[in-house]
mmCIF file of C-alpha atoms in Angstrom:
data_model
loop_
_atom_site.group_PDB
_atom_site.id
_atom_site.type_symbol
_atom_site.label_atom_id
_atom_site.label_comp_id
_atom_site.label_asym_id
_atom_site.label_seq_id
_atom_site.Cartn_x
_atom_site.Cartn_y
_atom_site.Cartn_z
ATOM 1 C CA UNK O 1 -15.986 41.781 -3.740
ATOM 2 C CA UNK O 2 -17.664 38.733 -3.921
ATOM 3 C CA UNK O 3 -21.105 37.074 -5.221
ATOM 4 C CA UNK O 4 -23.865 35.259 -3.512
ATOM 5 C CA UNK O 5 -27.307 34.205 -4.196
ATOM 6 C CA UNK O 6 -29.619 35.639 -1.535
ATOM 7 C CA UNK O 7 -32.583 33.727 -0.269
ATOM 8 C CA UNK O 8 -34.695 37.065 0.063
ATOM 9 C CA UNK O 9 -34.297 40.510 -0.717
ATOM 10 C CA UNK O 10 -37.451 42.580 0.965
ATOM 11 C CA UNK O 11 -37.491 43.371 4.888
ATOM 12 C CA UNK O 12 -40.775 43.378 6.722
ATOM 13 C CA UNK O 13 -40.719 47.029 5.921
ATOM 14 C CA UNK O 14 -40.265 46.691 2.241
ATOM 15 C CA UNK O 15 -36.593 47.575 2.339
ATOM 16 C CA UNK O 16 -33.609 46.153 0.412
ATOM 17 C CA UNK O 17 -29.636 45.993 0.462
ATOM 18 C CA UNK O 18 -28.443 44.553 -2.607
ATOM 19 C CA UNK O 19 -24.987 44.925 -1.319
ATOM 20 C CA UNK O 20 -23.655 43.871 2.028
ATOM 21 C CA UNK O 21 -20.460 45.972 3.198
ATOM 22 C CA UNK O 22 -19.115 49.158 1.954
ATOM 23 C CA UNK O 23 -16.355 50.741 0.370
ATOM 24 C CA UNK O 24 -16.901 54.462 1.509
ATOM 25 C CA UNK O 25 -14.768 54.210 4.628
ATOM 26 C CA UNK O 26 -16.858 56.434 6.776
ATOM 27 C CA UNK O 27 -15.158 56.448 10.191
ATOM 28 C CA UNK O 28 -18.267 56.452 12.076
ATOM 29 C CA UNK O 29 -20.332 53.663 10.027
ATOM 30 C CA UNK O 30 -22.650 51.593 12.177
ATOM 31 C CA UNK O 31 -22.966 49.057 9.831
ATOM 32 C CA UNK O 32 -19.669 47.739 10.959
ATOM 33 C CA UNK O 33 -20.999 46.532 14.244
ATOM 34 C CA UNK O 34 -20.620 42.888 15.055
ATOM 35 C CA UNK O 35 -24.264 42.731 15.827
ATOM 36 C CA UNK O 36 -24.902 42.515 12.154
ATOM 37 C CA UNK O 37 -23.114 39.193 11.792
ATOM 38 C CA UNK O 38 -20.427 40.080 9.106
ATOM 39 C CA UNK O 39 -18.418 37.026 8.239
ATOM 40 C CA UNK O 40 -16.425 38.739 5.818
ATOM 41 C CA UNK O 41 -14.226 41.895 5.714
ATOM 42 C CA UNK O 42 -16.441 44.996 5.472
ATOM 43 C CA UNK O 43 -14.895 46.351 2.569
ATOM 44 C CA UNK O 44 -15.032 42.940 0.758
ATOM 45 C CA UNK O 45 -18.626 43.780 -0.414
ATOM 46 C CA UNK O 46 -20.996 41.091 -0.788
ATOM 47 C CA UNK O 47 -23.090 41.313 -3.919
ATOM 48 C CA UNK O 48 -26.580 39.721 -4.000
ATOM 49 C CA UNK O 49 -26.379 38.837 -7.656
ATOM 50 C CA UNK O 50 -30.032 37.395 -7.683
ATOM 51 C CA UNK O 51 -31.435 40.463 -6.075
ATOM 52 C CA UNK O 52 -33.659 41.600 -9.270
ATOM 53 C CA UNK O 53 -34.988 38.072 -9.716
ATOM 54 C CA UNK O 54 -36.025 37.982 -6.126
ATOM 55 C CA UNK O 55 -37.509 41.855 -6.021
ATOM 56 C CA UNK O 56 -39.304 40.852 -9.268
ATOM 57 C CA UNK O 57 -40.926 37.958 -7.479
ATOM 58 C CA UNK O 58 -41.614 39.882 -4.394
ATOM 59 C CA UNK O 59 -43.294 42.692 -6.233
ATOM 60 C CA UNK O 60 -45.496 40.410 -8.404
ATOM 61 C CA UNK O 61 -46.859 38.878 -5.157
ATOM 62 C CA UNK O 62 -47.648 42.189 -3.437
ATOM 63 C CA UNK O 63 -51.465 42.795 -3.244
ATOM 64 C CA UNK O 64 -50.793 46.546 -2.527
ATOM 65 C CA UNK O 65 -48.291 49.058 -4.032
ATOM 66 C CA UNK O 66 -45.889 50.660 -1.659
ATOM 67 C CA UNK O 67 -42.612 52.443 -1.311
ATOM 68 C CA UNK O 68 -39.422 50.192 -1.953
ATOM 69 C CA UNK O 69 -36.431 51.599 0.305
ATOM 70 C CA UNK O 70 -32.744 50.871 -0.251
ATOM 71 C CA UNK O 71 -29.366 52.353 1.434
ATOM 72 C CA UNK O 72 -30.608 51.666 5.345
ATOM 73 C CA UNK O 73 -27.627 49.558 5.769
ATOM 74 C CA UNK O 74 -24.876 49.784 2.731
ATOM 75 C CA UNK O 75 -24.997 52.223 0.269
ATOM 76 C CA UNK O 76 -26.784 51.297 -3.123
ATOM 77 C CA UNK O 77 -24.397 53.697 -5.162
ATOM 78 C CA UNK O 78 -20.894 52.613 -3.987
ATOM 79 C CA UNK O 79 -18.199 51.951 -6.343
ATOM 80 C CA UNK O 80 -18.998 48.476 -7.741
ATOM 81 C CA UNK O 81 -22.577 49.762 -8.749
ATOM 82 C CA UNK O 82 -20.773 51.627 -11.629
ATOM 83 C CA UNK O 83 -20.360 48.494 -13.483
ATOM 84 C CA UNK O 84 -22.605 45.943 -11.925
ATOM 85 C CA UNK O 85 -25.690 47.969 -12.066
ATOM 86 C CA UNK O 86 -28.053 45.831 -9.613
ATOM 87 C CA UNK O 87 -29.373 48.982 -7.952
ATOM 88 C CA UNK O 88 -30.465 50.153 -11.447
ATOM 89 C CA UNK O 89 -31.849 47.061 -12.470
ATOM 90 C CA UNK O 90 -34.007 46.915 -9.035
ATOM 91 C CA UNK O 91 -35.276 50.389 -9.654
ATOM 92 C CA UNK O 92 -36.191 49.274 -13.193
ATOM 93 C CA UNK O 93 -38.305 46.726 -11.586
ATOM 94 C CA UNK O 94 -39.812 49.279 -9.299
ATOM 95 C CA UNK O 95 -40.920 51.392 -12.129
ATOM 96 C CA UNK O 96 -42.325 48.697 -14.167
ATOM 97 C CA UNK O 97 -44.559 47.332 -11.411
ATOM 98 C CA UNK O 98 -45.651 50.826 -10.385
ATOM 99 C CA UNK O 99 -44.202 51.048 -6.944
ATOM 100 C CA UNK O 100 -42.456 53.902 -5.182
ATOM 101 C CA UNK O 101 -38.663 54.248 -4.157
ATOM 102 C CA UNK O 102 -36.882 55.887 -1.226
ATOM 103 C CA UNK O 103 -33.102 55.933 -1.737
ATOM 104 C CA UNK O 104 -30.646 56.522 0.753
ATOM 105 C CA UNK O 105 -27.158 57.136 -0.575
ATOM 106 C CA UNK O 106 -23.963 59.746 0.009
ATOM 107 C CA UNK O 107 -22.832 59.482 -3.656
ATOM 108 C CA UNK O 108 -23.227 61.472 -6.863
ATOM 109 C CA UNK O 109 -23.549 58.277 -8.699
ATOM 110 C CA UNK O 110 -27.248 58.473 -8.120
ATOM 111 C CA UNK O 111 -27.311 60.973 -10.782
ATOM 112 C CA UNK O 112 -26.609 58.076 -13.333
ATOM 113 C CA UNK O 113 -30.207 57.074 -12.876
ATOM 114 C CA UNK O 114 -31.735 60.447 -12.806
ATOM 115 C CA UNK O 115 -33.990 59.799 -15.966
ATOM 116 C CA UNK O 116 -34.958 56.458 -14.282
ATOM 117 C CA UNK O 117 -35.952 58.490 -10.845
ATOM 118 C CA UNK O 118 -37.651 61.007 -12.497
ATOM 119 C CA UNK O 119 -39.860 58.598 -14.280
ATOM 120 C CA UNK O 120 -40.632 56.851 -11.076
ATOM 121 C CA UNK O 121 -41.488 60.084 -9.395
ATOM 122 C CA UNK O 122 -43.864 61.077 -12.150
ATOM 123 C CA UNK O 123 -45.604 57.811 -11.992
ATOM 124 C CA UNK O 124 -45.714 57.037 -8.115
ATOM 125 C CA UNK O 125 -43.070 58.652 -5.818
ATOM 126 C CA UNK O 126 -39.336 58.846 -5.631
ATOM 127 C CA UNK O 127 -37.569 60.356 -2.648
ATOM 128 C CA UNK O 128 -33.644 60.532 -2.668
ATOM 129 C CA UNK O 129 -32.168 60.704 0.760
ATOM 130 C CA UNK O 130 -28.845 62.154 1.352
ATOM 131 C CA UNK O 131 -26.396 62.143 4.431
ATOM 132 C CA UNK O 132 -24.605 65.396 5.209
ATOM 133 C CA UNK O 133 -22.333 65.477 8.412
ATOM 134 C CA UNK O 134 -19.916 68.228 7.996
ATOM 135 C CA UNK O 135 -19.656 71.726 6.320
ATOM 136 C CA UNK O 136 -16.020 71.625 6.293
ATOM 137 C CA UNK O 137 -14.654 69.938 3.362
ATOM 138 C CA UNK O 138 -11.382 69.100 4.643
ATOM 139 C CA UNK O 139 -13.056 67.350 7.753
ATOM 140 C CA UNK O 140 -15.435 65.762 5.283
ATOM 141 C CA UNK O 141 -12.298 63.824 3.547
ATOM 142 C CA UNK O 142 -11.175 62.503 6.859
ATOM 143 C CA UNK O 143 -14.652 61.649 8.054
ATOM 144 C CA UNK O 144 -16.074 60.077 4.809
ATOM 145 C CA UNK O 145 -12.624 59.303 2.686
ATOM 146 C CA UNK O 146 -13.789 57.437 -0.163
ATOM 147 C CA UNK O 147 -17.157 59.094 -1.070
ATOM 148 C CA UNK O 148 -18.092 62.537 -2.779
ATOM 149 C CA UNK O 149 -17.680 65.539 -0.730
ATOM 150 C CA UNK O 150 -20.332 67.436 1.060
ATOM 151 C CA UNK O 151 -20.249 70.181 -1.581
ATOM 152 C CA UNK O 152 -20.880 67.597 -4.399
ATOM 153 C CA UNK O 153 -23.877 66.231 -2.651
ATOM 154 C CA UNK O 154 -25.506 69.656 -2.212
ATOM 155 C CA UNK O 155 -24.975 69.999 -5.838
ATOM 156 C CA UNK O 156 -26.897 66.740 -6.283
ATOM 157 C CA UNK O 157 -29.818 68.062 -3.863
ATOM 158 C CA UNK O 158 -29.993 71.011 -6.582
ATOM 159 C CA UNK O 159 -29.997 68.758 -9.525
ATOM 160 C CA UNK O 160 -32.814 66.494 -7.856
ATOM 161 C CA UNK O 161 -34.844 69.587 -7.064
ATOM 162 C CA UNK O 162 -34.594 71.019 -10.776
ATOM 163 C CA UNK O 163 -35.582 67.557 -11.905
ATOM 164 C CA UNK O 164 -38.947 67.582 -9.528
ATOM 165 C CA UNK O 165 -37.572 64.752 -7.407
ATOM 166 C CA UNK O 166 -38.093 65.463 -3.370
ATOM 167 C CA UNK O 167 -35.092 64.962 -1.183
ATOM 168 C CA UNK O 168 -34.470 64.315 2.526
ATOM 169 C CA UNK O 169 -31.187 65.016 4.160
ATOM 170 C CA UNK O 170 -30.007 62.817 7.040
ATOM 171 C CA UNK O 171 -28.105 65.420 9.504
ATOM 172 C CA UNK O 172 -26.302 62.396 10.915
ATOM 173 C CA UNK O 173 -23.805 61.845 12.743
ATOM 174 C CA UNK O 174 -22.717 64.865 14.797
ATOM 175 C CA UNK O 175 -19.325 63.881 16.625
ATOM 176 C CA UNK O 176 -18.922 65.326 20.023
ATOM 177 C CA UNK O 177 -15.835 67.453 19.871
ATOM 178 C CA UNK O 178 -15.377 67.183 16.331
ATOM 179 C CA UNK O 179 -18.371 68.771 14.360
ATOM 180 C CA UNK O 180 -21.062 69.386 17.029
ATOM 181 C CA UNK O 181 -20.801 73.375 16.463
ATOM 182 C CA UNK O 182 -23.084 75.893 15.680
ATOM 183 C CA UNK O 183 -21.041 76.915 12.644
ATOM 184 C CA UNK O 184 -21.318 73.392 11.207
ATOM 185 C CA UNK O 185 -25.394 73.225 11.858
ATOM 186 C CA UNK O 186 -25.996 76.432 10.402
ATOM 187 C CA UNK O 187 -23.857 75.758 7.396
ATOM 188 C CA UNK O 188 -25.247 72.511 6.634
ATOM 189 C CA UNK O 189 -28.680 73.783 7.174
ATOM 190 C CA UNK O 190 -28.197 76.901 4.939
ATOM 191 C CA UNK O 191 -27.255 74.288 2.173
ATOM 192 C CA UNK O 192 -30.522 72.254 2.972
ATOM 193 C CA UNK O 193 -32.628 75.442 2.606
ATOM 194 C CA UNK O 194 -30.938 76.556 -0.762
ATOM 195 C CA UNK O 195 -31.354 73.336 -2.092
ATOM 196 C CA UNK O 196 -34.867 73.068 -1.570
ATOM 197 C CA UNK O 197 -35.131 69.868 0.557
ATOM 198 C CA UNK O 198 -38.302 68.563 1.648
ATOM 199 C CA UNK O 199 -37.090 67.315 5.023
ATOM 200 C CA UNK O 200 -34.247 66.969 7.190
ATOM 201 C CA UNK O 201 -34.005 64.283 9.811
ATOM 202 C CA UNK O 202 -31.866 64.165 12.882
ATOM 203 C CA UNK O 203 -32.000 61.877 15.688
ATOM 204 C CA UNK O 204 -30.025 64.342 17.932
ATOM 205 C CA UNK O 205 -26.372 65.724 18.353
ATOM 206 C CA UNK O 206 -24.245 62.929 18.870
ATOM 207 C CA UNK O 207 -23.392 59.406 17.391
ATOM 208 C CA UNK O 208 -24.055 55.788 18.488
ATOM 209 C CA UNK O 209 -21.222 53.134 18.859
ATOM 210 C CA UNK O 210 -21.572 49.379 19.115
ATOM 211 C CA UNK O 211 -18.839 46.716 19.224
ATOM 212 C CA UNK O 212 -17.213 46.550 16.086
ATOM 213 C CA UNK O 213 -17.869 50.223 14.981
ATOM 214 C CA UNK O 214 -16.453 51.635 18.070
ATOM 215 C CA UNK O 215 -13.048 50.016 17.727
ATOM 216 C CA UNK O 216 -12.736 51.126 13.998
ATOM 217 C CA UNK O 217 -13.813 54.774 15.114
ATOM 218 C CA UNK O 218 -11.299 54.666 17.693
ATOM 219 C CA UNK O 219 -8.516 53.799 15.402
ATOM 220 C CA UNK O 220 -9.612 56.595 12.955
ATOM 221 C CA UNK O 221 -9.441 58.991 15.824
ATOM 222 C CA UNK O 222 -5.585 58.022 16.498
ATOM 223 C CA UNK O 223 -4.753 58.586 13.142
ATOM 224 C CA UNK O 224 -6.490 61.945 12.360
ATOM 225 C CA UNK O 225 -7.370 63.327 15.811
ATOM 226 C CA UNK O 226 -4.361 62.764 18.382
ATOM 227 C CA UNK O 227 -5.613 62.762 21.957
ATOM 228 C CA UNK O 228 -9.347 62.484 20.892
ATOM 229 C CA UNK O 229 -9.872 58.786 21.496
ATOM 230 C CA UNK O 230 -8.797 59.295 25.331
ATOM 231 C CA UNK O 231 -11.254 62.074 25.651
ATOM 232 C CA UNK O 232 -13.930 60.052 24.145
ATOM 233 C CA UNK O 233 -13.036 57.147 26.443
ATOM 234 C CA UNK O 234 -13.009 59.365 29.383
ATOM 235 C CA UNK O 235 -16.348 60.960 29.014
ATOM 236 C CA UNK O 236 -18.361 58.066 27.152
ATOM 237 C CA UNK O 237 -16.646 54.720 28.105
ATOM 238 C CA UNK O 238 -18.322 51.974 26.212
ATOM 239 C CA UNK O 239 -21.581 53.696 26.088
ATOM 240 C CA UNK O 240 -23.903 52.908 23.272
ATOM 241 C CA UNK O 241 -25.209 56.617 22.889
ATOM 242 C CA UNK O 242 -22.414 59.415 22.569
ATOM 243 C CA UNK O 243 -24.532 62.800 23.074
ATOM 244 C CA UNK O 244 -22.830 65.907 22.554
ATOM 245 C CA UNK O 245 -22.862 68.500 25.613
ATOM 246 C CA UNK O 246 -24.464 70.913 23.006
ATOM 247 C CA UNK O 247 -27.152 68.745 22.108
ATOM 248 C CA UNK O 248 -30.169 70.773 23.672
ATOM 249 C CA UNK O 249 -28.911 74.090 22.158
ATOM 250 C CA UNK O 250 -28.070 72.793 18.652
ATOM 251 C CA UNK O 251 -31.362 70.752 18.426
ATOM 252 C CA UNK O 252 -33.363 73.904 19.546
ATOM 253 C CA UNK O 253 -31.533 75.629 16.651
ATOM 254 C CA UNK O 254 -31.797 72.594 14.256
ATOM 255 C CA UNK O 255 -35.841 72.710 14.796
ATOM 256 C CA UNK O 256 -36.388 76.422 14.919
ATOM 257 C CA UNK O 257 -34.645 76.635 11.752
ATOM 258 C CA UNK O 258 -36.327 74.128 9.692
ATOM 259 C CA UNK O 259 -39.861 75.343 11.027
ATOM 260 C CA UNK O 260 -38.890 78.760 9.658
ATOM 261 C CA UNK O 261 -38.349 77.713 6.234
ATOM 262 C CA UNK O 262 -41.106 74.836 6.019
ATOM 263 C CA UNK O 263 -38.987 72.054 6.142
ATOM 264 C CA UNK O 264 -40.190 68.820 7.446
ATOM 265 C CA UNK O 265 -38.180 68.023 10.667
ATOM 266 C CA UNK O 266 -39.756 65.818 13.400
ATOM 267 C CA UNK O 267 -38.505 62.271 13.123
ATOM 268 C CA UNK O 268 -41.773 60.521 13.103
ATOM 269 C CA UNK O 269 -43.066 62.854 10.620
ATOM 270 C CA UNK O 270 -39.994 62.340 8.269
ATOM 271 C CA UNK O 271 -40.317 58.450 8.343
ATOM 272 C CA UNK O 272 -44.283 58.922 7.704
ATOM 273 C CA UNK O 273 -43.221 60.741 4.594
ATOM 274 C CA UNK O 274 -40.856 58.176 3.152
ATOM 275 C CA UNK O 275 -43.426 55.340 3.618
ATOM 276 C CA UNK O 276 -46.461 57.098 2.499
ATOM 277 C CA UNK O 277 -47.219 55.876 -0.966
ATOM 278 C CA UNK O 278 -49.564 58.173 -3.013
ATOM 279 C CA UNK O 279 -52.996 57.012 -3.287
ATOM 280 C CA UNK O 280 -54.041 56.797 -6.998
ATOM 281 C CA UNK O 281 -55.536 59.742 -8.509
ATOM 282 C CA UNK O 282 -59.429 59.217 -9.330
ATOM 283 C CA UNK O 283 -61.030 61.397 -11.740
ATOM 284 C CA UNK O 284 -64.406 63.000 -10.482
ATOM 285 C CA UNK O 285 -67.405 61.813 -12.635
ATOM 286 C CA UNK O 286 -70.312 63.611 -13.289
ATOM 287 C CA UNK O 287 -72.266 60.799 -14.240
#
């Protein structure tokens, strides 16, 4: 990893990435795409060492409280966070200045900050988003080799619920010919139901590929799924959207299952929930 002083930290949508690059090794990662302009190896994580200072300045200048998001590009709880604690320092500022937090991760390291997340949620709102891709633990180790298993992530969802912290699951990506099965979707949704998740976000049964991420994915297919690269190339070529042949069937099952169990599941509703900042409670007066 290497350290830089960033010029800014919050996007126009109030999202932040304190790290750039990742060590999880997920074979499908879109963040590897060349369009994002990485000038260093993806695993050579860039650390925005002045992120807390930039965030404090940004929060002080905001006229209205809002949700602060993190993890959209690079996981805020990857391995280096154990010692650097930059994500934690930023979340402490979110708490101090009375903002909300929407955290996206695949890592059980989020539990290190459980007390802090609980305090944010008690004061305003804190949502933890956890990505789940496959119910098969052996397959998980291939698709996402350097991060905790699906089973452990589900345990994290249960712990967060027990602590009153709402959760949202990203059911993504679903890789054609690999995990686009009824058994997989049913298993993952069962986990979500049992963990009491508030919402499940799914853009469709498939995956997107761009230059940069596509090559890395193809190399992973050659290592772990002999012949699969040729199958992908014959069906999809260099398309951006790789939709499963079972998309319609599986999406119907997805929506019906979530609806039956009171889980938020339409994309627009999920994003609205993530961005909604709770209005301050004002006690009615009789005078």
